[in-house]
mmCIF file of C-alpha atoms and ligand atoms in Angstrom:
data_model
loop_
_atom_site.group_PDB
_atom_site.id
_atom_site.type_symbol
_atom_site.label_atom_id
_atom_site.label_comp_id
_atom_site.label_asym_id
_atom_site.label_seq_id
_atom_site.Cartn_x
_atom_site.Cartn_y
_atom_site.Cartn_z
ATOM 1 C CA UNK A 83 -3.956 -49.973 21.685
ATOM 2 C CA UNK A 84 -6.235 -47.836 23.973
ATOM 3 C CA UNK A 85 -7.492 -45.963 21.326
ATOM 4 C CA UNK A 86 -10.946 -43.854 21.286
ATOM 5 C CA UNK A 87 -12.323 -43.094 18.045
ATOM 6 C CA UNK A 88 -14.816 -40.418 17.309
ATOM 7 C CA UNK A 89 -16.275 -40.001 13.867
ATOM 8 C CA UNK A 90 -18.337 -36.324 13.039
ATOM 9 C CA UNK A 91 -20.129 -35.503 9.937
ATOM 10 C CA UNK A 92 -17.914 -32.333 9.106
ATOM 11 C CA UNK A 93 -15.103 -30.188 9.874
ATOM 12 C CA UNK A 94 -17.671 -28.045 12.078
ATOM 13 C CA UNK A 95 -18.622 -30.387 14.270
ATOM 14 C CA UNK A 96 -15.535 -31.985 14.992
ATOM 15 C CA UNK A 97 -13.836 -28.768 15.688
ATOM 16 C CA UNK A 98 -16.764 -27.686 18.090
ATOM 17 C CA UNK A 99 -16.311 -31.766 19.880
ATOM 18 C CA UNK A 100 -13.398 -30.709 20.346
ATOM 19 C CA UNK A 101 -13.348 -27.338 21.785
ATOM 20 C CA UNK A 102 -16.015 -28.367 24.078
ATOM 21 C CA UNK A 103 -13.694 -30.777 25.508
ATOM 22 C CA UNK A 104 -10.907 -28.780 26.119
ATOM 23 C CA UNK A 105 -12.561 -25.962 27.233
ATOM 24 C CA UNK A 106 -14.546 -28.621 29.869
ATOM 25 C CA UNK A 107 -11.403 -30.765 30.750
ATOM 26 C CA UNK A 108 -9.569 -27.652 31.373
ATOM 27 C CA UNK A 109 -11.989 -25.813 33.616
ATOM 28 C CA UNK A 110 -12.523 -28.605 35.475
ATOM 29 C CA UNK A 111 -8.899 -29.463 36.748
ATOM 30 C CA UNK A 112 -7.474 -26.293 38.110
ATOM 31 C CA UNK A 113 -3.641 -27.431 38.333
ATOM 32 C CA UNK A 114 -0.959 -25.974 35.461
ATOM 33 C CA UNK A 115 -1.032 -27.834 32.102
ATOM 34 C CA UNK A 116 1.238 -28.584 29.801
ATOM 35 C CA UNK A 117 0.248 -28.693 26.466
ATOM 36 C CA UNK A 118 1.745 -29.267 22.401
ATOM 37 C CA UNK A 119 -0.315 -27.985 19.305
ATOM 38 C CA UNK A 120 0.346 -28.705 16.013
ATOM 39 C CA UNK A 121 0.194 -27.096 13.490
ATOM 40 C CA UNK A 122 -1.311 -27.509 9.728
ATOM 41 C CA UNK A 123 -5.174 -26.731 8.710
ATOM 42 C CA UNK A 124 -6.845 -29.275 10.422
ATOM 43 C CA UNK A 125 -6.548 -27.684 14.075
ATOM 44 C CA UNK A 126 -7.186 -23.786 12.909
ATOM 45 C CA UNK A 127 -10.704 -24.231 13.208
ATOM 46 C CA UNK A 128 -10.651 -25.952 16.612
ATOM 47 C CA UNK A 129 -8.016 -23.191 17.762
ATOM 48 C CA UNK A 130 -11.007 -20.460 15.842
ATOM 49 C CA UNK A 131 -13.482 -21.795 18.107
ATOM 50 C CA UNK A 132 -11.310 -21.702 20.990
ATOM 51 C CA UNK A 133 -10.990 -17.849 20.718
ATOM 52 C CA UNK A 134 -14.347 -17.658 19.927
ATOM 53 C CA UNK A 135 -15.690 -19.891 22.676
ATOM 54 C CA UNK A 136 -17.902 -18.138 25.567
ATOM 55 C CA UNK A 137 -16.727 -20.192 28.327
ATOM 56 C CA UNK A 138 -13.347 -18.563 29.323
ATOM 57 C CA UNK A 139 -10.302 -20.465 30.341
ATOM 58 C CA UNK A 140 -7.695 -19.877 33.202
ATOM 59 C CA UNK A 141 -5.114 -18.833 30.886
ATOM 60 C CA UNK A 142 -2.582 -18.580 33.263
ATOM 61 C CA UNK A 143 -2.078 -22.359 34.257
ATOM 62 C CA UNK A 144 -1.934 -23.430 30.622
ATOM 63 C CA UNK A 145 1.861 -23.428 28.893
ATOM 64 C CA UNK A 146 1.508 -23.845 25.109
ATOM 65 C CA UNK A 147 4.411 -25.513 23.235
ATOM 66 C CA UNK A 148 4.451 -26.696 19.625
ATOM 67 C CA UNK A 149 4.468 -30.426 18.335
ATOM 68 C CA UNK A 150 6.667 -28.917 15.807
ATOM 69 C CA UNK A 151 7.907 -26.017 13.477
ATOM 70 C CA UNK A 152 9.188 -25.203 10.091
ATOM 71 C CA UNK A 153 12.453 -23.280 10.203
ATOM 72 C CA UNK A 154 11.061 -20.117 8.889
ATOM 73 C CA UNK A 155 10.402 -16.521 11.187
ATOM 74 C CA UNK A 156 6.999 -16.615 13.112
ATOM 75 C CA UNK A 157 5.832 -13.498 10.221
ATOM 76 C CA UNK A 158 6.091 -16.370 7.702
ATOM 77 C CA UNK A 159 2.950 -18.165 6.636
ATOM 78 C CA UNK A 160 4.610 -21.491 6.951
ATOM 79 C CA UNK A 161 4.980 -20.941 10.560
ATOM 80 C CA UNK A 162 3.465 -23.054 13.098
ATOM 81 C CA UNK A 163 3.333 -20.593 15.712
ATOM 82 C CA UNK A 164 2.170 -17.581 13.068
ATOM 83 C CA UNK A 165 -0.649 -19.465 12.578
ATOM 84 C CA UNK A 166 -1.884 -19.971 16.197
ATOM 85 C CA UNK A 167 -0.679 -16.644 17.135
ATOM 86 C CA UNK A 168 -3.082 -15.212 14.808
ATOM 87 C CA UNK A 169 -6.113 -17.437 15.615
ATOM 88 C CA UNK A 170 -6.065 -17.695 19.191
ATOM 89 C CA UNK A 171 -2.918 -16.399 20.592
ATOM 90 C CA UNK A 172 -3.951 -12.892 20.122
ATOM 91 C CA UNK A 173 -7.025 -12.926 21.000
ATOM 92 C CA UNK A 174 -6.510 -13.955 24.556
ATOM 93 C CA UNK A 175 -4.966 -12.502 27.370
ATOM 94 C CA UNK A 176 -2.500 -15.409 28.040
ATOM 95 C CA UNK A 177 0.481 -14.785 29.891
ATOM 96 C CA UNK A 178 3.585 -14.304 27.546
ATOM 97 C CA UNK A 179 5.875 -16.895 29.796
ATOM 98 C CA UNK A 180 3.157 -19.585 29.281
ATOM 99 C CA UNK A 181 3.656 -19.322 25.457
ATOM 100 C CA UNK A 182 6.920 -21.489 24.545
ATOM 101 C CA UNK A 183 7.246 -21.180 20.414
ATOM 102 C CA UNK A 184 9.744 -23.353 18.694
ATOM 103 C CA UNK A 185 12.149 -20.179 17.529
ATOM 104 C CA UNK A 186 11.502 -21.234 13.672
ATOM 105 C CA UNK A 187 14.306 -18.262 12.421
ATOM 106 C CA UNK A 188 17.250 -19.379 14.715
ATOM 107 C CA UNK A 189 19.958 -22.051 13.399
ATOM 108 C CA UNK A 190 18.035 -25.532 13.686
ATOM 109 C CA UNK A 191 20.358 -27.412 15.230
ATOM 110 C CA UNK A 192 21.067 -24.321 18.137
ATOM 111 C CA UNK A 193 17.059 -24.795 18.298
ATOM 112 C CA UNK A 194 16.760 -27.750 18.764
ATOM 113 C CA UNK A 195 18.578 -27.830 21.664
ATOM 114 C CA UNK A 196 17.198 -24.776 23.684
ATOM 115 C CA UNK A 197 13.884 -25.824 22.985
ATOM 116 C CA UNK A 198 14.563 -28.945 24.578
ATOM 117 C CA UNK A 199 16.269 -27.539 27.138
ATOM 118 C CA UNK A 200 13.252 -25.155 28.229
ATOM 119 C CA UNK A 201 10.908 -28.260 27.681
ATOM 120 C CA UNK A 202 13.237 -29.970 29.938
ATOM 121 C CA UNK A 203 12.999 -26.637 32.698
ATOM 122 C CA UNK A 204 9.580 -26.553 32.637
ATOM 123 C CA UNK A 205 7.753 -29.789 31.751
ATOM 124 C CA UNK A 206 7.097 -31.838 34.564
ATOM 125 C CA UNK A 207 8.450 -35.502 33.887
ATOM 126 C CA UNK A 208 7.089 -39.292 33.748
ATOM 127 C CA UNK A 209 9.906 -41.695 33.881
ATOM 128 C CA UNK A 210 12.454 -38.952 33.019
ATOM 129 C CA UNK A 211 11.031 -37.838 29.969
ATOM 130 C CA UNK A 212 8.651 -34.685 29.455
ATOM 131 C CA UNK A 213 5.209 -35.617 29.613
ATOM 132 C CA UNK A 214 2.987 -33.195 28.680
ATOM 133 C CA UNK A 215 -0.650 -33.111 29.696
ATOM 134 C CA UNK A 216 -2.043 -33.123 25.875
ATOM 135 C CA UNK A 217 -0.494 -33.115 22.684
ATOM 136 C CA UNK A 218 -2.781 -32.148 19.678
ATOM 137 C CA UNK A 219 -1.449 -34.019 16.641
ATOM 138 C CA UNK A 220 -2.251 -34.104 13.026
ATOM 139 C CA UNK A 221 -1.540 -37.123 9.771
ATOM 140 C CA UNK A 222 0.045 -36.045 6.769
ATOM 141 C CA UNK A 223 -1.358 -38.334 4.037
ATOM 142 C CA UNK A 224 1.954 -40.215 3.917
ATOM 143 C CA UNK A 225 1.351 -40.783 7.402
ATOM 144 C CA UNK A 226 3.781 -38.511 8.990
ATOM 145 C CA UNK A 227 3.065 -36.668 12.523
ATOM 146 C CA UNK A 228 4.759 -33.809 13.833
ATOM 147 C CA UNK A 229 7.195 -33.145 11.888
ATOM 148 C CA UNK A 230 8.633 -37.023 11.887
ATOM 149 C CA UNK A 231 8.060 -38.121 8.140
ATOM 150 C CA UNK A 232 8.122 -41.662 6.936
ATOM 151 C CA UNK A 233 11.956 -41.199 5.677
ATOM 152 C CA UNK A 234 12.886 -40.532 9.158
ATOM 153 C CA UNK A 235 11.103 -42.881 11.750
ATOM 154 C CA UNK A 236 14.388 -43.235 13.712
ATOM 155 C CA UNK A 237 13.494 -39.967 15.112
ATOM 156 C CA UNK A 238 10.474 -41.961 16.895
ATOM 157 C CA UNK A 239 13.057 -43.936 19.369
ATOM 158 C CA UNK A 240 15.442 -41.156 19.326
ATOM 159 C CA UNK A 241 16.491 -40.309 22.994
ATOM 160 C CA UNK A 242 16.770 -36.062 22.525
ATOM 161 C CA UNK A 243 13.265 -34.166 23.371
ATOM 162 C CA UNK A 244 13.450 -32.328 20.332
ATOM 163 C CA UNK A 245 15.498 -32.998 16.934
ATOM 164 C CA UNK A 246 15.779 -31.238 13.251
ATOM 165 C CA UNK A 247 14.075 -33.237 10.671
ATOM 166 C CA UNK A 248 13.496 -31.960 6.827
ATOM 167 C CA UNK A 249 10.014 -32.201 4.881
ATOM 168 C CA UNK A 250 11.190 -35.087 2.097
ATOM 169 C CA UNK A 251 9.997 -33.387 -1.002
ATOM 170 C CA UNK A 252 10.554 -29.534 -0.417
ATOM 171 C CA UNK A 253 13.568 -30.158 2.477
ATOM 172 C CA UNK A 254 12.354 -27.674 4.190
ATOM 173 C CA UNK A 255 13.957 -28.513 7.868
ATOM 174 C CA UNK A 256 11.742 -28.915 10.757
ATOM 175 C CA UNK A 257 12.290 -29.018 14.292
ATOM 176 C CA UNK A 258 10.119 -31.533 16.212
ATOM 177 C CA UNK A 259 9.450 -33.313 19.534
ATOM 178 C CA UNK A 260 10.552 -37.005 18.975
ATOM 179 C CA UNK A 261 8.272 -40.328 19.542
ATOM 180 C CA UNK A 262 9.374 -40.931 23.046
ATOM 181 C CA UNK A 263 7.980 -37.556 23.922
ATOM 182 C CA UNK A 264 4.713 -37.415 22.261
ATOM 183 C CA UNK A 265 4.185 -41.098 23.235
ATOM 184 C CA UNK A 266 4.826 -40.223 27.258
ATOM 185 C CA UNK A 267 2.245 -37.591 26.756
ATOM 186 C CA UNK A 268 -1.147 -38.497 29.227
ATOM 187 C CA UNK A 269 -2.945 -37.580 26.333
ATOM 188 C CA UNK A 270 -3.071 -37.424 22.769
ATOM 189 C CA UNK A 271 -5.454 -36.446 20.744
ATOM 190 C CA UNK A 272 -5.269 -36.983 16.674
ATOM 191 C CA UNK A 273 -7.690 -34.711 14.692
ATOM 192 C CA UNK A 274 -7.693 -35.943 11.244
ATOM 193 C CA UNK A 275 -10.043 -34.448 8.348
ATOM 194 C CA UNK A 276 -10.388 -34.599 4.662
ATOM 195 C CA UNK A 277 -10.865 -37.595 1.797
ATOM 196 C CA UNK A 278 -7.029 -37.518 1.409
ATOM 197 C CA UNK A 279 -6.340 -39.279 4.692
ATOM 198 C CA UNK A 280 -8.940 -42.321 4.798
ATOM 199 C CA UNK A 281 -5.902 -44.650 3.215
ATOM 200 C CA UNK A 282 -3.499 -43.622 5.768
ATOM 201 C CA UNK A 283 -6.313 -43.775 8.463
ATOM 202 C CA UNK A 284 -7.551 -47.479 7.153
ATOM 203 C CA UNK A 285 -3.982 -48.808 7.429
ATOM 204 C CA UNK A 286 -3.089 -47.526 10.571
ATOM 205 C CA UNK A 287 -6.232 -48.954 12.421
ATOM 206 C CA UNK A 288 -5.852 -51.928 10.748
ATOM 207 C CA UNK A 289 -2.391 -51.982 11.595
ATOM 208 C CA UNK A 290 -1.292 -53.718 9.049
ATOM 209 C CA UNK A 291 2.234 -54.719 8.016
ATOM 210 C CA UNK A 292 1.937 -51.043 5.791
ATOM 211 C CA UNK A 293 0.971 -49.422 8.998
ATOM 212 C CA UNK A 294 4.752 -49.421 10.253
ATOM 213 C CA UNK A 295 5.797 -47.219 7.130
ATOM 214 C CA UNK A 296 3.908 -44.203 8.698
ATOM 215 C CA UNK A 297 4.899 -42.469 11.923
ATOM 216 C CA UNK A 298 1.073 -41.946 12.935
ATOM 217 C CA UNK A 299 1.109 -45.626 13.784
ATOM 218 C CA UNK A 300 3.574 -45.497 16.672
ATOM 219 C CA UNK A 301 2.200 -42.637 18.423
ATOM 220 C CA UNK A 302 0.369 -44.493 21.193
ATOM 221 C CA UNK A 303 0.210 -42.881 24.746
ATOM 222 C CA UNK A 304 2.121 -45.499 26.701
ATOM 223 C CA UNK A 305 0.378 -44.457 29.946
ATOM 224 C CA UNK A 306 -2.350 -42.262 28.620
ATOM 225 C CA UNK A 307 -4.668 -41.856 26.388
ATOM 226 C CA UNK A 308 -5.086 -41.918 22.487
ATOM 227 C CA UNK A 309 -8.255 -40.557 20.877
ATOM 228 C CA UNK A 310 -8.985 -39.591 17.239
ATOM 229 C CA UNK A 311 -11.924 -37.059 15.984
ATOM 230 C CA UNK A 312 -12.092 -37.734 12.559
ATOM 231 C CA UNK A 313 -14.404 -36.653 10.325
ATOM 232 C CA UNK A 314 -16.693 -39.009 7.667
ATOM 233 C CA UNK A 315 -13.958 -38.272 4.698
ATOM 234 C CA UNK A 316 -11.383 -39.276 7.287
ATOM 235 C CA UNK A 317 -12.919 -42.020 8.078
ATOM 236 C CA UNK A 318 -14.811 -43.191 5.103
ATOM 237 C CA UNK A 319 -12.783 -46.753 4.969
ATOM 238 C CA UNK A 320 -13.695 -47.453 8.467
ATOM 239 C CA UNK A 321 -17.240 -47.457 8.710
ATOM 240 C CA UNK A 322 -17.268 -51.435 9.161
ATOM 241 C CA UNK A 323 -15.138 -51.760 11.858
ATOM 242 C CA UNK A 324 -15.166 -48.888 13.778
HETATM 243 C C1 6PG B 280 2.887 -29.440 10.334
HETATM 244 C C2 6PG B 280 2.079 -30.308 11.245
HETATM 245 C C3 6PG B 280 1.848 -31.613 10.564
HETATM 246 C C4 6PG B 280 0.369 -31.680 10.291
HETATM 247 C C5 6PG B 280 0.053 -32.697 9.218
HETATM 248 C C6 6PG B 280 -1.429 -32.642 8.849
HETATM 249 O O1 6PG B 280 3.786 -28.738 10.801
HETATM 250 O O2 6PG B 280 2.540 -29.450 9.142
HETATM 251 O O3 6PG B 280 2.500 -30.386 12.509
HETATM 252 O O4 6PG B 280 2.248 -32.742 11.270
HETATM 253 O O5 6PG B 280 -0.310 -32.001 11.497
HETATM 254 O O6 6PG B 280 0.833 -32.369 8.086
HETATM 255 O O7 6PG B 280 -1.680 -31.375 8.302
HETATM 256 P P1 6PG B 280 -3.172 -30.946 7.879
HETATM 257 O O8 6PG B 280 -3.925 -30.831 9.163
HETATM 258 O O9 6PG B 280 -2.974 -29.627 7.180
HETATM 259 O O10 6PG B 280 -3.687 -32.030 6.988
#
């Protein structure tokens, strides 16, 4: 698996690795990109710093879509896209038509579909299936990603761009890009903090025979690249063979 690993001390420094090298990548290639946030806590300091950063990006060549959404209205705190709104959307002027939210208080299923439909309008493709520039995902500690949880891997091979899923303790429902997407992406980039995810981390880089229970484990750019900023906690069961 091409996978690049980068361990940081603390949340902090991760989050400023990271906006660094967007905010470089980005200013150095000029084209339109495509590119999927998740949502959760680990990313709202990287997306912090992003507002916050000095170096100002082209904002209108970027399109922002979601790796995922709870089925609840943008004002909700659950939401995805509430989150990032608040954070960085607002605070920059980017064009409204380059911000593509997962519609979180429309029927799922109805969702679903337009979602994937506009993905479908608008992302260019790699062997007929969206492929998005960069995808910024997270790990649940029982190894979920996106909004694909361990209960419902199938939605990993599934053939639609995007598809309702349902958190497996609350069942909330979900909508979220499937594995074929995120794993056509040219890059992806896990950021991963906090003591609660060095099991899942451990068993996924050792890919052992648990590693197939988590959905983390088979996101692999299949033409791209994979990269993980963890921090220490993250990555405290590593240290040997990193
Ligand atoms: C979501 C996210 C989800 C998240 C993980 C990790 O909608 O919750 O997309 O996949 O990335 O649950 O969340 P934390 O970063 O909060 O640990």
């Amino acid at each position: 698996m091409n996978n690049r690993v980068k361990v940081f001390n603390d949340k902090e420094k991760l989050a400023d690795a990271i906006t660094h090298e967007f905010v470089s990548t980005l200013n150095k290639e000029k084209s339109k990109k495509y590119i999927a946030l998740s949502g959760g806590n680990t990313p709202l300091l990287f997306f912090k710093k992003l507002s916050e950063s000095d170096i100002k990006l082209e904002w209108n060549n970027i399109h922002f879509f979601w790796c995922d959404e709870r089925c609840v209205p943008p004002s909700d705190n659950e939401s995805n896209y509430g989150m990032i709104k608040k954070v960085l959307l607002d605070n920059e002027n980017i064009p409204v038509e380059n911000i593509h939210r997962i519609k979180g208080e429309d029927e799922p299923f109805e969702e679903a579909k337009r979602y994937s439909a506009e993905i479908n309008r608008i992302v260019p493709s790699y062997n007929n299936i969206p492929c998005f520039d960069w995808i910024f995902l997270g790990v649940g500690d029982d190894g979920h990603t996106a909004s694909i949880f361990p209960d419902q891997i199938h939605l990993i091979k599934s053939q639609k761009i995007a598809q309702v899923a349902h958190h497996p303790v609350t069942g909330q429902k979900r909508i979220t890009l499937t594995g074929n997407v995120l794993k056509n992406a040219r890059r992806i980039t896990f950021l991963v903090t906090g003591e609660n995810k060095k099991k899942v981390i451990k068993k996924i880089f050792d890919e052992d025979s648990g590693a197939k229970m988590y959905p983390a484990y088979f996101i692999k750019a299949l033409h791209g690249k994979t990269e993980w900023y963890l921090d220490k906690d993250s990555a405290s069961f590593l240290e040997n063979n990193l």
